[in-house]
PDB file of C-alpha atoms in Angstrom:
ATOM      1  CA  MET A   8      -6.660   9.227  16.139  1.00 83.00           C
ATOM      2  CA  ARG A   9      -5.552   7.204  13.096  1.00 95.00           C
ATOM      3  CA  LYS A  10      -3.144   4.294  13.812  1.00 96.00           C
ATOM      4  CA  THR A  11       0.128   4.416  11.796  1.00 97.00           C
ATOM      5  CA  ILE A  12       0.542   1.616   9.279  1.00 98.00           C
ATOM      6  CA  VAL A  13       3.978   0.673   7.863  1.00 98.00           C
ATOM      7  CA  ALA A  14       3.931  -1.820   5.092  1.00 98.00           C
ATOM      8  CA  GLY A  15       6.716  -3.445   3.320  1.00 97.00           C
ATOM      9  CA  ASN A  16       6.392  -4.235  -0.454  1.00 97.00           C
ATOM     10  CA  TRP A  17       8.884  -6.970  -1.111  1.00 98.00           C
ATOM     11  CA  LYS A  18       8.140  -6.975  -4.857  1.00 97.00           C
ATOM     12  CA  MET A  19       9.636  -9.939  -6.762  1.00 98.00           C
ATOM     13  CA  ASN A  20      12.259 -10.769  -4.145  1.00 98.00           C
ATOM     14  CA  LYS A  21      12.946 -13.750  -1.894  1.00 98.00           C
ATOM     15  CA  THR A  22      12.194 -17.417  -2.126  1.00 98.00           C
ATOM     16  CA  PRO A  23       9.994 -19.005   0.476  1.00 98.00           C
ATOM     17  CA  SER A  24      12.930 -20.170   2.584  1.00 98.00           C
ATOM     18  CA  GLU A  25      14.543 -16.699   2.244  1.00 98.00           C
ATOM     19  CA  ALA A  26      11.216 -15.095   3.218  1.00 98.00           C
ATOM     20  CA  LYS A  27      11.018 -17.178   6.369  1.00 98.00           C
ATOM     21  CA  ALA A  28      14.516 -16.223   7.352  1.00 98.00           C
ATOM     22  CA  LEU A  29      13.925 -12.492   6.739  1.00 97.00           C
ATOM     23  CA  VAL A  30      10.674 -12.510   8.757  1.00 97.00           C
ATOM     24  CA  GLU A  31      12.593 -14.184  11.595  1.00 97.00           C
ATOM     25  CA  GLU A  32      15.368 -11.555  11.374  1.00 97.00           C
ATOM     26  CA  LEU A  33      12.922  -8.643  11.316  1.00 96.00           C
ATOM     27  CA  LYS A  34      10.536  -9.900  14.028  1.00 96.00           C
ATOM     28  CA  PRO A  35      12.536  -8.690  17.019  1.00 96.00           C
ATOM     29  CA  LEU A  36      13.268  -5.421  15.281  1.00 95.00           C
ATOM     30  CA  VAL A  37       9.540  -4.473  15.044  1.00 95.00           C
ATOM     31  CA  ALA A  38       8.308  -6.188  18.212  1.00 94.00           C
ATOM     32  CA  GLY A  39       6.251  -4.143  20.559  1.00 86.00           C
ATOM     33  CA  ASP A  40       5.651  -1.271  18.159  1.00 87.00           C
ATOM     34  CA  THR A  41       2.160   0.215  18.240  1.00 92.00           C
ATOM     35  CA  SER A  42       1.933   0.686  14.501  1.00 94.00           C
ATOM     36  CA  ASP A  43       0.247  -1.846  12.196  1.00 97.00           C
ATOM     37  CA  VAL A  44       3.116  -3.687  10.626  1.00 97.00           C
ATOM     38  CA  VAL A  45       2.511  -5.470   7.294  1.00 98.00           C
ATOM     39  CA  PHE A  46       4.861  -7.443   5.006  1.00 98.00           C
ATOM     40  CA  CYS A  47       3.378  -7.744   1.554  1.00 98.00           C
ATOM     41  CA  VAL A  48       5.288 -10.674   0.005  1.00 98.00           C
ATOM     42  CA  PRO A  49       5.274 -12.668  -3.232  1.00 98.00           C
ATOM     43  CA  ALA A  50       2.240 -15.044  -3.355  1.00 98.00           C
ATOM     44  CA  ILE A  51       4.468 -18.102  -3.280  1.00 98.00           C
ATOM     45  CA  CYS A  52       6.097 -16.880  -0.055  1.00 98.00           C
ATOM     46  CA  ILE A  53       2.895 -16.216   1.822  1.00 98.00           C
ATOM     47  CA  PRO A  54       2.623 -19.590   3.638  1.00 98.00           C
ATOM     48  CA  ALA A  55       6.265 -19.496   4.775  1.00 98.00           C
ATOM     49  CA  ALA A  56       6.006 -15.834   5.867  1.00 98.00           C
ATOM     50  CA  MET A  57       2.734 -16.564   7.744  1.00 98.00           C
ATOM     51  CA  GLU A  58       4.372 -19.466   9.613  1.00 98.00           C
ATOM     52  CA  ALA A  59       7.387 -17.305  10.528  1.00 98.00           C
ATOM     53  CA  ALA A  60       5.252 -14.346  11.675  1.00 97.00           C
ATOM     54  CA  LYS A  61       2.977 -16.439  13.851  1.00 97.00           C
ATOM     55  CA  GLY A  62       2.686 -15.033  17.374  1.00 95.00           C
ATOM     56  CA  SER A  63       4.280 -11.688  16.388  1.00 96.00           C
ATOM     57  CA  ASN A  64       2.786  -8.292  15.642  1.00 96.00           C
ATOM     58  CA  ILE A  65       3.545  -8.735  11.846  1.00 97.00           C
ATOM     59  CA  ASN A  66       0.666  -9.068   9.389  1.00 97.00           C
ATOM     60  CA  ILE A  67       1.353 -10.774   6.105  1.00 98.00           C
ATOM     61  CA  GLY A  68      -0.205  -9.257   3.021  1.00 98.00           C
ATOM     62  CA  ALA A  69      -0.245  -9.939  -0.747  1.00 98.00           C
ATOM     63  CA  GLU A  70       1.171  -7.833  -3.525  1.00 98.00           C
ATOM     64  CA  ASN A  71      -1.717  -8.292  -5.951  1.00 98.00           C
ATOM     65  CA  MET A  72      -5.037 -10.045  -6.405  1.00 98.00           C
ATOM     66  CA  TYR A  73      -7.476 -10.711  -9.239  1.00 98.00           C
ATOM     67  CA  PHE A  74     -11.106  -9.548  -9.316  1.00 98.00           C
ATOM     68  CA  GLU A  75     -12.677 -12.939 -10.130  1.00 98.00           C
ATOM     69  CA  GLU A  76     -13.401 -15.761  -7.740  1.00 96.00           C
ATOM     70  CA  SER A  77     -12.062 -18.511  -9.970  1.00 97.00           C
ATOM     71  CA  GLY A  78     -11.886 -19.480 -13.645  1.00 98.00           C
ATOM     72  CA  ALA A  79      -9.623 -19.636 -16.672  1.00 98.00           C
ATOM     73  CA  TYR A  80      -7.230 -16.893 -15.565  1.00 98.00           C
ATOM     74  CA  THR A  81      -3.899 -18.643 -15.738  1.00 98.00           C
ATOM     75  CA  GLY A  82      -1.359 -17.363 -13.233  1.00 96.00           C
ATOM     76  CA  GLU A  83      -3.830 -15.114 -11.318  1.00 98.00           C
ATOM     77  CA  ILE A  84      -4.606 -15.302  -7.596  1.00 98.00           C
ATOM     78  CA  ALA A  85      -8.186 -15.266  -6.388  1.00 98.00           C
ATOM     79  CA  PRO A  86      -9.272 -13.456  -3.167  1.00 98.00           C
ATOM     80  CA  ASN A  87     -10.360 -16.629  -1.460  1.00 98.00           C
ATOM     81  CA  MET A  88      -6.959 -18.142  -2.036  1.00 98.00           C
ATOM     82  CA  LEU A  89      -5.556 -15.276   0.037  1.00 98.00           C
ATOM     83  CA  THR A  90      -8.171 -15.385   2.819  1.00 98.00           C
ATOM     84  CA  ASP A  91      -7.644 -19.218   3.093  1.00 98.00           C
ATOM     85  CA  LEU A  92      -4.089 -18.386   4.110  1.00 97.00           C
ATOM     86  CA  GLY A  93      -5.169 -15.698   6.544  1.00 97.00           C
ATOM     87  CA  VAL A  94      -4.124 -12.676   4.414  1.00 98.00           C
ATOM     88  CA  LYS A  95      -5.687  -9.418   5.675  1.00 96.00           C
ATOM     89  CA  TYR A  96      -4.051  -6.853   3.312  1.00 98.00           C
ATOM     90  CA  VAL A  97      -3.356  -6.613  -0.389  1.00 98.00           C
ATOM     91  CA  ILE A  98      -1.557  -4.001  -2.462  1.00 98.00           C
ATOM     92  CA  LEU A  99      -3.623  -2.941  -5.466  1.00 98.00           C
ATOM     93  CA  GLY A 100      -2.795  -0.698  -8.372  1.00 97.00           C
ATOM     94  CA  HIS A 101       0.926  -0.345  -7.789  1.00 97.00           C
ATOM     95  CA  SER A 102       2.562   1.726 -10.496  1.00 95.00           C
ATOM     96  CA  GLU A 103       4.677  -1.239 -11.599  1.00 95.00           C
ATOM     97  CA  ARG A 104       1.459  -3.279 -12.103  1.00 97.00           C
ATOM     98  CA  ARG A 105       0.021  -0.425 -14.160  1.00 96.00           C
ATOM     99  CA  GLU A 106       3.166   0.103 -16.233  1.00 94.00           C
ATOM    100  CA  TYR A 107       4.296  -3.461 -16.834  1.00 96.00           C
ATOM    101  CA  PHE A 108       1.008  -5.362 -16.724  1.00 97.00           C
ATOM    102  CA  ALA A 109      -1.495  -2.975 -18.251  1.00 96.00           C
ATOM    103  CA  GLU A 110      -3.605  -2.414 -15.137  1.00 97.00           C
ATOM    104  CA  THR A 111      -6.008   0.517 -15.378  1.00 98.00           C
ATOM    105  CA  ASP A 112      -7.969   2.576 -12.920  1.00 98.00           C
ATOM    106  CA  GLU A 113     -11.019   0.499 -13.818  1.00 98.00           C
ATOM    107  CA  THR A 114      -9.373  -2.863 -13.093  1.00 98.00           C
ATOM    108  CA  VAL A 115      -7.987  -1.471  -9.835  1.00 98.00           C
ATOM    109  CA  ASN A 116     -11.553  -0.507  -8.872  1.00 98.00           C
ATOM    110  CA  LYS A 117     -12.774  -4.043  -9.569  1.00 98.00           C
ATOM    111  CA  LYS A 118     -10.018  -5.440  -7.394  1.00 98.00           C
ATOM    112  CA  VAL A 119     -10.806  -2.949  -4.591  1.00 98.00           C
ATOM    113  CA  LEU A 120     -14.497  -4.024  -4.605  1.00 98.00           C
ATOM    114  CA  LYS A 121     -13.554  -7.715  -4.599  1.00 98.00           C
ATOM    115  CA  ALA A 122     -11.087  -7.239  -1.730  1.00 98.00           C
ATOM    116  CA  PHE A 123     -13.766  -5.631   0.471  1.00 98.00           C
ATOM    117  CA  GLU A 124     -16.201  -8.362  -0.493  1.00 98.00           C
ATOM    118  CA  HIS A 125     -13.758 -10.846   1.052  1.00 98.00           C
ATOM    119  CA  GLY A 126     -12.780  -8.821   4.014  1.00 98.00           C
ATOM    120  CA  ILE A 127      -9.291  -7.999   2.775  1.00 98.00           C
ATOM    121  CA  THR A 128      -8.009  -4.425   3.387  1.00 98.00           C
ATOM    122  CA  PRO A 129      -6.870  -2.873   0.089  1.00 98.00           C
ATOM    123  CA  ILE A 130      -3.715  -0.704   0.059  1.00 98.00           C
ATOM    124  CA  ILE A 131      -4.684   1.384  -2.942  1.00 98.00           C
ATOM    125  CA  CYS A 132      -1.708   2.944  -4.791  1.00 98.00           C
ATOM    126  CA  CYS A 133      -1.709   6.187  -6.657  1.00 98.00           C
ATOM    127  CA  GLY A 134       0.925   8.606  -7.848  1.00 97.00           C
ATOM    128  CA  GLU A 135       2.207  10.680 -10.765  1.00 96.00           C
ATOM    129  CA  THR A 136       5.134  10.478 -13.215  1.00 92.00           C
ATOM    130  CA  LEU A 137       7.815  13.068 -13.275  1.00 89.00           C
ATOM    131  CA  ALA A 138       6.355  14.494 -16.449  1.00 90.00           C
ATOM    132  CA  GLN A 139       2.962  14.917 -14.800  1.00 94.00           C
ATOM    133  CA  ARG A 140       4.563  16.650 -11.810  1.00 92.00           C
ATOM    134  CA  GLU A 141       6.478  19.033 -14.054  1.00 90.00           C
ATOM    135  CA  GLN A 142       3.262  19.772 -15.967  1.00 95.00           C
ATOM    136  CA  GLY A 143       1.566  20.724 -12.723  1.00 95.00           C
ATOM    137  CA  VAL A 144      -1.217  18.134 -12.949  1.00 97.00           C
ATOM    138  CA  THR A 145      -0.225  15.934  -9.967  1.00 96.00           C
ATOM    139  CA  ILE A 146      -3.295  16.756  -7.792  1.00 97.00           C
ATOM    140  CA  ASP A 147      -5.782  16.401 -10.669  1.00 97.00           C
ATOM    141  CA  PHE A 148      -4.240  13.128 -11.758  1.00 97.00           C
ATOM    142  CA  VAL A 149      -4.143  11.521  -8.268  1.00 98.00           C
ATOM    143  CA  ARG A 150      -7.691  12.737  -7.497  1.00 98.00           C
ATOM    144  CA  THR A 151      -8.910  10.918 -10.629  1.00 98.00           C
ATOM    145  CA  GLN A 152      -7.112   7.719  -9.608  1.00 98.00           C
ATOM    146  CA  ILE A 153      -8.672   7.814  -6.127  1.00 98.00           C
ATOM    147  CA  LYS A 154     -12.208   8.645  -7.368  1.00 98.00           C
ATOM    148  CA  ILE A 155     -12.209   5.763  -9.800  1.00 98.00           C
ATOM    149  CA  ALA A 156     -10.636   3.317  -7.316  1.00 98.00           C
ATOM    150  CA  LEU A 157     -13.430   4.058  -4.812  1.00 98.00           C
ATOM    151  CA  GLN A 158     -16.354   3.828  -7.185  1.00 98.00           C
ATOM    152  CA  GLY A 159     -18.960   1.628  -5.574  1.00 98.00           C
ATOM    153  CA  VAL A 160     -17.192   1.531  -2.267  1.00 98.00           C
ATOM    154  CA  THR A 161     -19.290   2.447   0.717  1.00 98.00           C
ATOM    155  CA  ALA A 162     -18.278   5.020   3.312  1.00 98.00           C
ATOM    156  CA  GLU A 163     -17.951   2.345   5.915  1.00 98.00           C
ATOM    157  CA  GLN A 164     -15.640   0.336   3.628  1.00 98.00           C
ATOM    158  CA  ALA A 165     -13.645   3.400   2.654  1.00 98.00           C
ATOM    159  CA  LYS A 166     -12.928   4.196   6.273  1.00 98.00           C
ATOM    160  CA  THR A 167     -11.037   0.925   6.605  1.00 98.00           C
ATOM    161  CA  ALA A 168      -9.026   1.284   3.353  1.00 98.00           C
ATOM    162  CA  VAL A 169      -5.441   2.360   3.090  1.00 98.00           C
ATOM    163  CA  ILE A 170      -4.241   4.744   0.318  1.00 98.00           C
ATOM    164  CA  ALA A 171      -0.574   4.761  -0.601  1.00 98.00           C
ATOM    165  CA  TYR A 172       0.652   7.832  -2.390  1.00 97.00           C
ATOM    166  CA  GLU A 173       3.784   6.959  -4.341  1.00 95.00           C
ATOM    167  CA  PRO A 174       5.151   9.512  -6.781  1.00 94.00           C
ATOM    168  CA  ILE A 175       6.464   7.189  -9.564  1.00 92.00           C
ATOM    169  CA  TRP A 176       9.606   9.234 -10.016  1.00 88.00           C
ATOM    170  CA  ALA A 177      10.594   8.421  -6.379  1.00 85.00           C
ATOM    171  CA  ILE A 178      10.138   4.618  -6.504  1.00 80.00           C
ATOM    172  CA  GLY A 179      13.432   2.789  -6.346  1.00 76.00           C
ATOM    173  CA  THR A 180      15.335   5.898  -7.459  1.00 77.00           C
ATOM    174  CA  GLY A 181      16.641   7.022  -4.144  1.00 77.00           C
ATOM    175  CA  LYS A 182      14.749  10.287  -4.742  1.00 75.00           C
ATOM    176  CA  VAL A 183      12.166  11.183  -2.057  1.00 74.00           C
ATOM    177  CA  ALA A 184       9.472  13.791  -2.422  1.00 83.00           C
ATOM    178  CA  THR A 185      10.092  16.677  -0.060  1.00 91.00           C
ATOM    179  CA  THR A 186       8.051  16.498   3.152  1.00 93.00           C
ATOM    180  CA  GLU A 187       6.067  19.459   1.817  1.00 95.00           C
ATOM    181  CA  GLN A 188       5.361  17.667  -1.486  1.00 94.00           C
ATOM    182  CA  ALA A 189       4.292  14.460   0.194  1.00 95.00           C
ATOM    183  CA  GLN A 190       2.088  16.235   2.721  1.00 97.00           C
ATOM    184  CA  GLU A 191       0.485  18.415   0.024  1.00 97.00           C
ATOM    185  CA  VAL A 192      -0.676  15.454  -2.048  1.00 97.00           C
ATOM    186  CA  CYS A 193      -1.731  13.330   0.978  1.00 98.00           C
ATOM    187  CA  ALA A 194      -3.807  16.250   2.229  1.00 98.00           C
ATOM    188  CA  ALA A 195      -5.408  16.661  -1.234  1.00 98.00           C
ATOM    189  CA  ILE A 196      -6.257  12.900  -1.202  1.00 98.00           C
ATOM    190  CA  ARG A 197      -7.958  13.392   2.182  1.00 98.00           C
ATOM    191  CA  VAL A 198      -9.952  16.297   0.821  1.00 98.00           C
ATOM    192  CA  CYS A 199     -10.942  14.212  -2.218  1.00 98.00           C
ATOM    193  CA  VAL A 200     -12.174  11.353   0.031  1.00 98.00           C
ATOM    194  CA  GLY A 201     -14.162  13.971   1.976  1.00 98.00           C
ATOM    195  CA  GLU A 202     -15.821  15.187  -1.208  1.00 98.00           C
ATOM    196  CA  VAL A 203     -16.692  11.656  -2.273  1.00 98.00           C
ATOM    197  CA  TYR A 204     -18.033  10.686   1.099  1.00 98.00           C
ATOM    198  CA  ASP A 205     -17.888  12.965   4.173  1.00 98.00           C
ATOM    199  CA  GLN A 206     -15.547  14.510   6.662  1.00 97.00           C
ATOM    200  CA  ALA A 207     -15.763  11.520   9.015  1.00 98.00           C
ATOM    201  CA  THR A 208     -14.640   9.108   6.274  1.00 98.00           C
ATOM    202  CA  ALA A 209     -11.844  11.482   5.249  1.00 98.00           C
ATOM    203  CA  GLU A 210     -10.607  11.636   8.791  1.00 98.00           C
ATOM    204  CA  ALA A 211     -10.744   7.835   9.243  1.00 98.00           C
ATOM    205  CA  ILE A 212      -8.980   6.720   6.096  1.00 98.00           C
ATOM    206  CA  ARG A 213      -5.266   6.053   6.407  1.00 98.00           C
ATOM    207  CA  ILE A 214      -2.887   7.521   3.856  1.00 98.00           C
ATOM    208  CA  GLN A 215       0.681   6.303   3.451  1.00 98.00           C
ATOM    209  CA  TYR A 216       3.557   7.836   1.651  1.00 96.00           C
ATOM    210  CA  GLY A 217       5.812   5.553  -0.421  1.00 93.00           C
ATOM    211  CA  GLY A 218       8.841   6.083  -2.651  1.00 85.00           C
ATOM    212  CA  SER A 219      12.356   5.437  -1.384  1.00 81.00           C
ATOM    213  CA  VAL A 220      11.237   5.780   2.271  1.00 89.00           C
ATOM    214  CA  SER A 221      14.273   5.236   4.581  1.00 91.00           C
ATOM    215  CA  ALA A 222      15.084   5.293   8.284  1.00 93.00           C
ATOM    216  CA  ALA A 223      16.346   8.837   7.779  1.00 92.00           C
ATOM    217  CA  SER A 224      13.288  10.209   6.028  1.00 91.00           C
ATOM    218  CA  ALA A 225      10.587   8.329   7.940  1.00 94.00           C
ATOM    219  CA  PRO A 226      10.342  10.411  11.084  1.00 95.00           C
ATOM    220  CA  GLU A 227       9.714  13.700   9.353  1.00 95.00           C
ATOM    221  CA  LEU A 228       7.375  12.213   6.728  1.00 95.00           C
ATOM    222  CA  PHE A 229       5.275  10.241   9.275  1.00 95.00           C
ATOM    223  CA  ALA A 230       4.989  13.315  11.517  1.00 95.00           C
ATOM    224  CA  GLN A 231       2.889  15.184   8.889  1.00 96.00           C
ATOM    225  CA  ALA A 232      -0.786  15.716   9.658  1.00 97.00           C
ATOM    226  CA  ASP A 233      -2.029  13.627   6.658  1.00 98.00           C
ATOM    227  CA  ILE A 234       0.648  10.966   6.463  1.00 98.00           C
ATOM    228  CA  ASP A 235      -0.255   7.853   8.474  1.00 98.00           C
ATOM    229  CA  GLY A 236       2.800   5.727   7.741  1.00 97.00           C
ATOM    230  CA  GLY A 237       4.594   4.363   4.698  1.00 97.00           C
ATOM    231  CA  LEU A 238       4.604   1.765   1.936  1.00 97.00           C
ATOM    232  CA  VAL A 239       8.264   0.842   1.923  1.00 96.00           C
ATOM    233  CA  GLY A 240      10.046  -0.873  -0.976  1.00 93.00           C
ATOM    234  CA  GLY A 241      13.733  -1.774  -0.919  1.00 92.00           C
ATOM    235  CA  ALA A 242      14.255  -0.841   2.711  1.00 93.00           C
ATOM    236  CA  SER A 243      11.701  -3.415   3.769  1.00 96.00           C
ATOM    237  CA  LEU A 244      14.144  -6.142   2.793  1.00 96.00           C
ATOM    238  CA  LYS A 245      16.787  -4.917   5.236  1.00 95.00           C
ATOM    239  CA  PRO A 246      17.176  -4.537   8.988  1.00 92.00           C
ATOM    240  CA  ASP A 247      16.638  -0.783   8.480  1.00 91.00           C
ATOM    241  CA  PHE A 248      12.898  -1.579   8.186  1.00 95.00           C
ATOM    242  CA  GLY A 249      12.899  -1.963  11.939  1.00 95.00           C
ATOM    243  CA  LYS A 250      14.125   1.594  12.239  1.00 94.00           C
ATOM    244  CA  ILE A 251      11.473   2.836   9.940  1.00 96.00           C
ATOM    245  CA  VAL A 252       8.713   1.073  11.962  1.00 95.00           C
ATOM    246  CA  ASN A 253      10.253   2.513  15.158  1.00 93.00           C
ATOM    247  CA  TYR A 254      10.506   5.971  13.720  1.00 87.00           C
ATOM    248  CA  LYS A 255       9.284   7.735  16.812  1.00 71.00           C
TER     249      LYS A 255
END
């Protein structure tokens, strides 16, 4: 039985002091839930969020990471910088990183491999544009993203990974894929993982849905056979995140 994982992606929001206050506000709202609860926060906010989350069931994750250990990569964050702070999760390949910062499937793969090397669980993002959905290539496109992201990853590593399916047309738009659309793609991702590895790996890997997830949509989405929780954007910055975590 896969454990549900609900992760908040704070994006470029909150100062360190604001992050501390928000974690303190959300702590009692998610306390005692059996899901894995993760707040992926801006890098500068990680220490403050870690301190605020201490002793709670909240894990603090990062929103990005580079694939080199150190060097002349101004502005980038190395994996050991994250592990030194106690970070256990990192979002990789988010569509905003791909669109605005020229990330490719190949660079995402390098980051995934480096995350595993340092014991960090990657939350690997995938998803199609509205044009790709209308052209009927969603499944093919997402399968390609997943296959490249997992190149060189062992079956044992893949079992611990998290994949977040986020249709780009549903991110921050208020539009949510129908339950049927979300389940169809998440099921196809699981089939793809089974083809790359085996059925046991496919059954073990956790797959989230993301894209304007709300307290209203979460219960039906998370009840689907192949959806193991959500990657939550805007709603993770509000008290409503507690309702999403406690969707049952």
